[in-house]
Amino acid sequence: MLTWSALAGGAAATGSQLDWGLTSSEAFAHSAEKPEFTVRRGDIRFPGLTRGQNQRFVSNPDAVHLPTSTDQVVTAVQKAVSKGKRITVRSGGHCYENFVDNSDVDIIIDMSQLTKIEEDGRHNAIMVEAGASLGEVYYNLYKRWGVTLPGGSCYPVGSGGHVAGSGYGGLSREHGLISDHLYAVEVVVVDERGHARAIVATREDHDRARDLWWAHTGGGGGNFGVVTRYWFRSPGVRTSDPSEMLPAPPAEAWIHRSQWAWKDMSLERFSKVMSNYGRWLERNSSPDSDYTGLFSRLELTTQPSGAFHMVVQMDADKPDAEGLLNRFLAAVNDGVGVEPTVTEHRKLPWLHASGWPGMWASNPTDRYKYKSSYHRTSFTESQIRAFYEQLTTTDYSQPPFVVSIASHGGEVNALSSSETANPHRDSVMLLLWGAAWQNADQDDLHIGWHQRFYQAVYADTGGVPVPNDVTDGCFINYCDIDLNDPDQNTSGVPWHDLYYKENYARLQRVKRRWDPRNVFHHEQSIQLPSS
């Protein structure tokens, strides 16, 4: 809704790979070297390159590097490590916390100049550099080969962090998460001797670096090294034709928006909408459902906004697509007692429908705070009551506040929790909680209200959505530092188990192998194992 001298040379990097015996991880020839752009204090670009989308977080590093090749990333990392400088990495700049921009960072590696998207015959895959935005990825895949990836709806988000955190979007119920189609990843890592090198890890069973690939299928960004390139080819696909390597999007899609006026909403009516929506998703989120082509967001806003709404995107190529859509809409409003107002209902070519602003917004001038929660089932009565009471309170009137309840499941749930680093494989909803504002002197007001709201909804489980029969933890791409705070999270379940559940110990082993010096770290990075 609303993201990043000899040892550094290409030959040295290749040698490091061979020394490690990664026989199936190839060293690829990089493009001819170009001068690396480096921005320092005093440069007119410095203020714009030392913050991301969230205006709450501003850094003051020694330098911002903007590499144009993997070799330049290796060089930048090696220099920083040799000088004891702390590194952070930016792809699209959509990190929700201060994991990139903070007072401790010395060097920012900005990946925004690495934007190539091209066929790679050596892997029979499509290569995407980490700085390419989702919009660039979708347009290139569609226009050049007639394929796509089931990633997020926010076009400015960068591929680097989005893929590593296993992003989702309008086609995920039909085709899984974006990382489910990841064949290989190139990562600049630092070994225990402090030597930087580029490693290519694939999903092939015989690849000795396969654990590094696995860690980038939901392990999150900023944990193991600097991702420079991804290669995509869907599992089970064996072809040299790029037009067959990835899913084809539908030719057309239905888009729909309807809204309910708050003035018409009693607790009983609101409860009916919420329970209808959640229960419908419980019944229609298996991989073999007729409704995998439907993606929806129920957008809850505060009462002063006047209305809350629901947006839907439906694969129009499905048999009886509009009929399926209309039956879904009727099921959500069944027994509510008041009809929603339909503000949009039409069919468009998929390329245009995928960029529909009804599904996303991105404002680089805002300050904001976000949270997340997975649900395995519909909401409990106490959760619905808490939603209603908080959203209709008179002491807080911030129209930009929203809880976006996205449909989940479908093909996402076709995998087991351990096949990828993302363990959330039996949920039916993923919630994004967000508030946006402009002035720093309002930070405490908006963050405090947001925290109290979230805690009220999950009061029965220590203020957070602990993995149980109803809820299933949190989404790493919607990072939330409050999960570390014992005053905000009284559940006894640590932040890393909310994100990674049983996969965390395995991620720690990957961390120990590929980042033994903990060069790449932040407040919610994978921690080195104690033994």
XYZ file of N, CA and C in Angstrom, residues 92-275:
552
model
N 14.611 0.311 -2.873
C 13.603 1.288 -3.268
C 13.310 2.336 -2.213
N 13.809 2.122 -0.986
C 13.630 3.115 0.070
C 12.338 2.992 0.846
N 11.708 1.806 0.850
C 10.416 1.649 1.516
C 10.508 0.921 2.854
N 11.675 0.876 3.463
C 11.794 0.239 4.771
C 10.961 1.007 5.788
N 10.125 0.293 6.558
C 9.200 0.949 7.472
C 9.850 1.410 8.773
N 11.056 0.932 9.066
C 11.766 1.350 10.276
C 13.117 1.962 9.897
N 13.942 2.260 10.890
C 15.196 2.972 10.621
C 16.359 2.014 10.358
N 16.085 0.902 9.703
C 17.115 -0.104 9.492
C 18.150 0.331 8.458
N 17.814 1.291 7.612
C 18.766 1.834 6.634
C 19.289 3.186 7.101
N 18.378 4.076 7.446
C 18.751 5.433 7.850
C 18.706 5.562 9.368
N 19.865 5.613 9.984
C 19.954 5.777 11.436
C 21.272 6.434 11.790
N 21.454 6.758 13.047
C 22.627 7.535 13.472
C 23.920 6.739 13.436
N 23.832 5.409 13.354
C 25.038 4.583 13.389
C 25.618 4.269 12.015
N 24.876 4.512 10.954
C 25.336 4.099 9.637
C 26.467 5.003 9.142
N 27.485 4.374 8.573
C 28.613 5.105 7.979
C 28.552 5.127 6.456
N 28.124 4.015 5.878
C 28.093 3.869 4.424
C 26.723 3.319 4.015
N 26.065 4.010 3.105
C 24.844 3.487 2.489
C 25.176 3.058 1.065
N 24.805 1.829 0.727
C 24.933 1.370 -0.648
C 23.546 1.447 -1.272
N 23.390 2.392 -2.172
C 22.114 2.661 -2.827
C 22.094 1.912 -4.159
N 21.157 0.965 -4.290
C 21.150 0.066 -5.446
C 20.335 0.595 -6.624
N 19.916 1.837 -6.574
C 18.942 2.332 -7.541
C 19.466 2.448 -8.971
N 20.804 2.359 -9.165
C 21.351 2.397 -10.516
C 21.468 1.017 -11.149
N 21.188 -0.022 -10.364
C 21.233 -1.395 -10.876
C 19.806 -1.808 -11.238
N 19.421 -1.580 -12.484
C 18.024 -1.748 -12.871
C 17.836 -2.633 -14.101
N 18.838 -3.372 -14.499
C 18.711 -4.198 -15.698
C 17.718 -5.340 -15.481
N 17.004 -5.658 -16.554
C 16.095 -6.797 -16.590
C 16.325 -7.476 -17.930
N 16.814 -8.711 -17.918
C 17.166 -9.338 -19.182
C 17.137 -10.856 -19.079
N 17.006 -11.488 -20.220
C 17.062 -12.944 -20.294
C 18.499 -13.399 -20.058
N 18.667 -14.478 -19.305
C 19.993 -15.051 -19.061
C 19.969 -16.522 -19.468
N 20.553 -16.808 -20.616
C 20.539 -18.162 -21.143
C 21.347 -19.145 -20.325
N 22.297 -18.676 -19.528
C 23.116 -19.596 -18.742
C 22.302 -20.244 -17.633
N 21.316 -19.524 -17.140
C 20.436 -20.069 -16.104
C 19.058 -20.437 -16.652
N 18.806 -20.146 -17.943
C 17.446 -20.272 -18.474
C 16.466 -19.586 -17.529
N 16.760 -18.326 -17.238
C 15.957 -17.558 -16.295
C 15.992 -16.091 -16.709
N 15.123 -15.303 -16.109
C 15.097 -13.860 -16.355
C 15.772 -13.172 -15.182
N 16.787 -12.388 -15.469
C 17.578 -11.722 -14.438
C 17.014 -10.327 -14.169
N 16.885 -10.005 -12.886
C 16.413 -8.691 -12.449
C 17.398 -8.141 -11.440
N 17.963 -6.971 -11.717
C 18.874 -6.373 -10.751
C 18.096 -5.798 -9.573
N 18.787 -5.698 -8.433
C 18.114 -5.392 -7.170
C 17.523 -3.994 -7.107
N 18.006 -3.070 -7.933
C 17.483 -1.715 -7.899
C 16.260 -1.492 -8.761
N 15.888 -2.481 -9.557
C 14.709 -2.327 -10.414
C 13.452 -2.232 -9.558
N 12.602 -1.268 -9.860
C 11.351 -1.134 -9.122
C 10.349 -2.180 -9.616
N 9.328 -2.447 -8.806
C 8.323 -3.409 -9.219
C 7.635 -2.969 -10.508
N 7.376 -1.684 -10.654
C 6.767 -1.201 -11.885
C 7.627 -1.494 -13.092
N 8.942 -1.271 -12.974
C 9.851 -1.577 -14.076
C 9.853 -3.069 -14.383
N 9.811 -3.880 -13.339
C 9.783 -5.331 -13.535
C 8.519 -5.745 -14.281
N 7.366 -5.289 -13.809
C 6.105 -5.700 -14.436
C 6.025 -5.252 -15.895
N 6.384 -4.004 -16.158
C 6.293 -3.500 -17.527
C 7.238 -4.254 -18.460
N 8.466 -4.496 -18.016
C 9.433 -5.190 -18.872
C 9.039 -6.640 -19.116
N 8.648 -7.350 -18.059
C 8.266 -8.743 -18.233
C 7.062 -8.863 -19.169
N 6.108 -7.981 -18.996
C 4.873 -8.041 -19.785
C 5.124 -7.649 -21.247
N 5.798 -6.543 -21.458
C 5.954 -6.035 -22.820
C 6.940 -6.850 -23.643
N 7.948 -7.431 -22.986
C 8.973 -8.172 -23.733
C 8.627 -9.634 -23.907
N 7.982 -10.241 -22.891
C 7.769 -11.688 -22.953
C 6.351 -12.131 -22.610
N 5.473 -11.221 -22.217
C 4.102 -11.600 -21.913
C 3.958 -12.400 -20.632
N 4.868 -12.183 -19.662
C 4.824 -12.894 -18.379
C 4.863 -11.879 -17.249
N 4.756 -12.373 -16.022
C 4.795 -11.469 -14.876
C 5.270 -12.221 -13.643
N 5.336 -11.513 -12.526
C 5.632 -12.082 -11.213
C 4.542 -11.648 -10.239
N 4.164 -12.502 -9.291
C 3.090 -12.156 -8.354
C 3.594 -11.339 -7.169
N 4.066 -10.127 -7.471
C 4.593 -9.258 -6.421
C 3.602 -8.200 -5.999
N 4.104 -7.176 -5.312
C 3.264 -6.173 -4.685
C 2.619 -5.200 -5.642
N 1.671 -4.431 -5.115
C 0.897 -3.483 -5.912
C 1.530 -2.098 -5.973
N 2.508 -1.830 -5.116
C 3.109 -0.497 -5.042
C 4.295 -0.424 -5.996
N 4.112 0.235 -7.129
C 5.101 0.201 -8.198
C 6.483 0.762 -7.844
N 6.610 1.794 -6.989
C 7.951 2.317 -6.697
C 8.814 1.431 -5.798
N 8.246 0.387 -5.189
C 9.019 -0.477 -4.293
C 10.154 -1.144 -5.065
N 11.335 -1.234 -4.458
C 12.484 -1.844 -5.091
C 12.472 -3.359 -4.959
N 13.019 -4.036 -5.947
C 13.037 -5.502 -5.939
C 13.896 -6.066 -4.820
N 14.982 -5.374 -4.480
C 15.955 -5.926 -3.547
C 15.364 -6.434 -2.261
N 14.672 -5.591 -1.512
C 14.086 -6.012 -0.249
C 12.771 -6.740 -0.419
N 12.023 -6.384 -1.459
C 10.699 -6.974 -1.661
C 10.790 -8.487 -1.874
N 11.704 -8.915 -2.713
C 11.831 -10.344 -3.009
C 12.373 -11.091 -1.800
N 13.410 -10.555 -1.166
C 14.015 -11.236 -0.017
C 13.010 -11.443 1.113
N 12.035 -10.533 1.238
C 11.007 -10.668 2.256
C 9.776 -11.404 1.776
N 9.823 -11.937 0.564
C 8.731 -12.685 -0.081
C 7.453 -11.857 -0.191
N 7.548 -10.806 -0.999
C 6.405 -9.932 -1.214
C 5.245 -10.637 -1.902
N 4.061 -10.071 -1.723
C 2.831 -10.639 -2.284
C 2.049 -9.538 -2.974
N 1.012 -9.926 -3.721
C 0.196 -8.917 -4.376
C -1.028 -9.509 -5.043
N -1.530 -8.817 -6.066
C -2.809 -9.137 -6.671
C -2.891 -10.492 -7.337
N -1.772 -11.088 -7.712
C -1.778 -12.393 -8.361
C -1.271 -13.507 -7.451
N -1.055 -13.207 -6.180
C -0.434 -14.205 -5.302
C -1.372 -15.362 -4.970
N -2.663 -15.111 -4.858
C -3.581 -16.226 -4.594
C -3.597 -17.196 -5.782
N -3.243 -16.674 -6.958
C -3.237 -17.496 -8.171
C -1.868 -18.120 -8.451
N -0.778 -17.413 -8.055
C 0.557 -17.865 -8.438
C 1.573 -17.885 -7.296
N 1.160 -17.650 -6.074
C 2.088 -17.701 -4.948
C 2.780 -16.382 -4.703
N 3.807 -16.415 -3.873
C 4.588 -15.228 -3.536
C 5.652 -14.987 -4.599
N 6.165 -13.768 -4.661
C 7.171 -13.460 -5.680
C 8.410 -14.328 -5.503
N 8.783 -14.613 -4.255
C 9.979 -15.423 -3.992
C 9.775 -16.895 -4.319
N 8.529 -17.329 -4.505
C 8.281 -18.718 -4.897
C 8.769 -18.990 -6.313
N 9.046 -17.942 -7.072
C 9.526 -18.079 -8.439
C 11.018 -17.746 -8.556
N 11.696 -17.620 -7.420
C 13.116 -17.267 -7.417
C 13.967 -18.499 -7.715
N 14.742 -18.427 -8.783
C 15.637 -19.522 -9.126
C 17.034 -19.322 -8.530
N 17.520 -18.099 -8.548
C 18.881 -17.847 -8.064
C 18.997 -16.422 -7.565
N 19.997 -16.193 -6.727
C 20.262 -14.862 -6.187
C 21.767 -14.655 -6.116
N 22.206 -13.456 -6.462
C 23.612 -13.083 -6.305
C 23.727 -12.166 -5.090
N 24.620 -12.498 -4.182
C 24.760 -11.763 -2.930
C 26.228 -11.466 -2.690
N 26.536 -10.238 -2.336
C 27.894 -9.884 -1.908
C 27.973 -10.138 -0.409
N 28.803 -11.084 -0.022
C 28.926 -11.499 1.366
C 30.342 -11.224 1.864
N 30.521 -11.323 3.167
C 31.834 -11.092 3.800
C 32.164 -12.303 4.661
N 33.317 -12.938 4.416
C 33.662 -14.141 5.160
C 34.330 -13.787 6.494
N 34.691 -14.803 7.252
C 35.231 -14.578 8.596
C 36.574 -13.859 8.581
N 37.260 -13.858 7.442
C 38.529 -13.113 7.308
C 38.312 -11.663 6.923
N 37.044 -11.294 6.655
C 36.746 -9.928 6.257
C 36.869 -9.691 4.776
N 36.838 -10.755 3.980
C 36.964 -10.637 2.534
C 35.579 -10.629 1.888
N 35.315 -9.615 1.082
C 34.039 -9.501 0.366
C 34.131 -10.218 -0.972
N 33.037 -10.886 -1.349
C 32.996 -11.574 -2.627
C 31.544 -11.757 -3.029
N 31.327 -12.005 -4.320
C 29.980 -12.218 -4.835
C 29.720 -13.714 -4.977
N 28.588 -14.161 -4.457
C 28.184 -15.560 -4.517
C 26.855 -15.655 -5.261
N 26.737 -16.607 -6.156
C 25.468 -16.900 -6.803
C 24.956 -18.217 -6.233
N 23.772 -18.170 -5.634
C 23.165 -19.352 -5.018
C 21.867 -19.686 -5.746
N 21.670 -20.953 -6.058
C 20.481 -21.388 -6.781
C 19.638 -22.329 -5.924
N 18.464 -22.649 -6.417
C 17.591 -23.575 -5.703
C 17.884 -25.033 -6.038
N 18.875 -25.287 -6.888
C 19.209 -26.666 -7.243
C 19.638 -27.440 -6.002
N 19.169 -28.670 -5.876
C 19.455 -29.473 -4.692
C 20.946 -29.702 -4.480
N 21.703 -29.770 -5.572
C 23.139 -30.058 -5.443
C 23.980 -28.807 -5.218
N 23.369 -27.643 -5.187
C 24.120 -26.392 -5.011
C 24.561 -26.267 -3.557
N 25.849 -26.165 -3.331
C 26.375 -26.056 -1.971
C 26.049 -24.710 -1.323
N 25.573 -23.762 -2.120
C 25.134 -22.473 -1.568
C 23.614 -22.369 -1.511
N 22.933 -23.506 -1.632
C 21.477 -23.479 -1.688
C 20.862 -22.843 -0.439
N 21.520 -22.974 0.713
C 20.971 -22.381 1.934
C 20.885 -20.861 1.832
N 21.807 -20.264 1.067
C 21.763 -18.813 0.880
C 20.576 -18.428 -0.003
N 20.309 -19.245 -1.026
C 19.094 -19.027 -1.825
C 17.856 -19.132 -0.937
N 17.790 -20.191 -0.143
C 16.614 -20.418 0.704
C 16.376 -19.229 1.637
N 17.441 -18.681 2.196
C 17.308 -17.558 3.133
C 16.709 -16.324 2.466
N 16.824 -16.227 1.151
C 16.278 -15.069 0.431
C 14.883 -15.334 -0.116
N 14.237 -16.388 0.349
C 12.841 -16.647 -0.019
C 11.921 -16.322 1.152
N 12.241 -15.249 1.878
C 11.415 -14.824 2.997
C 12.187 -14.454 4.238
N 13.522 -14.512 4.183
C 14.340 -14.177 5.342
C 14.502 -12.693 5.581
N 14.084 -11.862 4.624
C 14.153 -10.418 4.814
C 15.474 -9.815 4.372
N 15.480 -8.493 4.217
C 16.665 -7.782 3.748
C 17.599 -7.386 4.877
N 18.847 -7.088 4.503
C 19.821 -6.583 5.465
C 20.363 -7.612 6.416
N 20.312 -8.891 6.060
C 20.681 -9.959 6.979
C 21.962 -10.699 6.634
N 22.200 -10.956 5.358
C 23.258 -11.875 4.967
C 24.306 -11.251 4.055
N 23.951 -10.178 3.383
C 24.856 -9.534 2.443
C 24.076 -8.553 1.596
N 24.664 -8.115 0.505
C 24.027 -7.173 -0.412
C 23.538 -7.938 -1.633
N 22.228 -8.027 -1.810
C 21.679 -8.656 -3.009
C 21.909 -7.734 -4.194
N 22.501 -8.262 -5.252
C 22.738 -7.471 -6.459
C 21.835 -7.887 -7.614
N 21.552 -9.213 -7.702
C 20.733 -9.698 -8.809
C 19.891 -10.890 -8.366
N 18.713 -10.971 -8.977
C 17.840 -12.129 -8.831
C 17.634 -12.756 -10.212
N 17.449 -14.067 -10.215
C 17.027 -14.771 -11.428
C 15.706 -15.474 -11.145
N 14.747 -15.339 -12.070
C 13.420 -15.903 -11.867
C 13.091 -16.937 -12.940
N 12.649 -18.080 -12.477
C 12.055 -19.121 -13.311
C 11.174 -19.956 -12.405
N 9.934 -20.177 -12.799
C 8.998 -20.870 -11.927
C 9.444 -22.309 -11.667
N 9.160 -22.841 -10.480
C 9.532 -24.218 -10.160
C 8.926 -25.206 -11.161
N 9.715 -26.193 -11.526
C 9.241 -27.225 -12.441
C 9.315 -26.855 -13.904
N 9.631 -25.600 -14.221
C 9.695 -25.159 -15.609
C 11.080 -25.467 -16.172
N 11.128 -26.117 -17.312
C 12.383 -26.435 -17.993
C 12.267 -25.931 -19.424
N 12.766 -24.741 -19.670
C 12.636 -24.135 -20.988
C 13.715 -23.088 -21.185
N 14.041 -22.830 -22.424
C 14.948 -21.722 -22.750
C 14.178 -20.541 -23.323
N 12.863 -20.650 -23.349
C 12.005 -19.600 -23.890
C 11.529 -18.710 -22.742
N 11.957 -17.451 -22.684
C 11.557 -16.586 -21.561
C 10.052 -16.350 -21.484
N 9.338 -16.542 -22.588
C 7.887 -16.349 -22.557
C 7.174 -17.491 -21.854
N 7.925 -18.539 -21.474
C 7.344 -19.676 -20.764
C 7.964 -19.886 -19.388
N 8.865 -18.997 -18.986
C 9.584 -19.190 -17.725
C 8.772 -18.801 -16.497
N 7.836 -17.879 -16.673
C 7.071 -17.321 -15.551
C 5.586 -17.322 -15.897
N 4.708 -17.090 -14.916
C 3.272 -17.090 -15.205
C 2.879 -15.978 -16.176
N 1.912 -16.273 -16.994
C 1.309 -15.239 -17.834
C 0.209 -14.556 -17.033
N 0.132 -13.248 -17.072
C -0.975 -12.572 -16.378
C -2.256 -12.753 -17.171
N -3.395 -12.482 -16.568
C -4.633 -12.527 -17.352
C -4.628 -11.431 -18.404
N -5.350 -11.660 -19.482
C -5.453 -10.630 -20.513
C -6.160 -9.398 -19.970
N -7.201 -9.653 -19.139
C -7.983 -8.553 -18.572
C -8.290 -8.841 -17.113
N -8.655 -7.795 -16.399
C -9.024 -7.946 -14.990
C -10.178 -7.011 -14.670
N -11.078 -7.502 -13.828
C -12.121 -6.651 -13.266
C -11.547 -5.885 -12.079
N -11.910 -4.625 -11.974
C -11.591 -3.865 -10.774
C -12.892 -3.344 -10.184
N -12.952 -3.334 -8.856
C -14.186 -2.953 -8.176
C -13.845 -2.205 -6.896
N -14.642 -1.183 -6.602
C -14.526 -0.474 -5.331
C -15.925 -0.159 -4.822
N -16.192 -0.510 -3.565
C -17.459 -0.145 -2.927
C -17.179 0.325 -1.514
N -18.083 1.092 -0.944
C -17.839 1.667 0.376
C -19.100 1.680 1.229
N -18.879 1.599 2.532
C -19.952 1.671 3.518
C -19.801 2.970 4.308
N -20.851 3.730 4.430
C -20.809 4.982 5.191
C -20.783 4.660 6.680
N -19.878 5.313 7.401
C -19.798 5.082 8.839
C -21.097 5.465 9.558
N -21.809 6.452 9.020
C -23.041 6.881 9.686
C -24.092 5.772 9.713
N -23.943 4.793 8.811
C -24.882 3.672 8.756
C -24.411 2.462 9.554
N -23.233 2.552 10.177
C -22.612 1.380 10.775
C -22.805 1.313 12.290
N -23.690 0.468 12.726
C -23.746 0.094 14.144
C -22.703 -0.994 14.378
N -22.483 -1.329 15.638
C -21.565 -2.437 15.940
C -22.040 -3.714 15.263
N -23.347 -3.965 15.261
C -23.875 -5.189 14.665
C -23.622 -5.236 13.159
N -23.849 -4.113 12.482
C -23.629 -4.091 11.033
C -22.148 -4.212 10.695
N -21.328 -3.498 11.447
C -19.886 -3.583 11.222
C -19.403 -5.012 11.461
N -19.879 -5.632 12.514
C -19.487 -7.006 12.837
C -19.856 -7.952 11.707
N -21.007 -7.705 11.093
C -21.446 -8.572 10.005
C -20.503 -8.470 8.816
N -20.104 -7.247 8.447
C -19.158 -7.072 7.337
C -17.848 -7.791 7.639
N -17.331 -7.579 8.836
C -16.045 -8.162 9.207
C -16.099 -9.685 9.249
N -17.114 -10.231 9.875
C -17.197 -11.689 9.976
C -17.504 -12.316 8.624
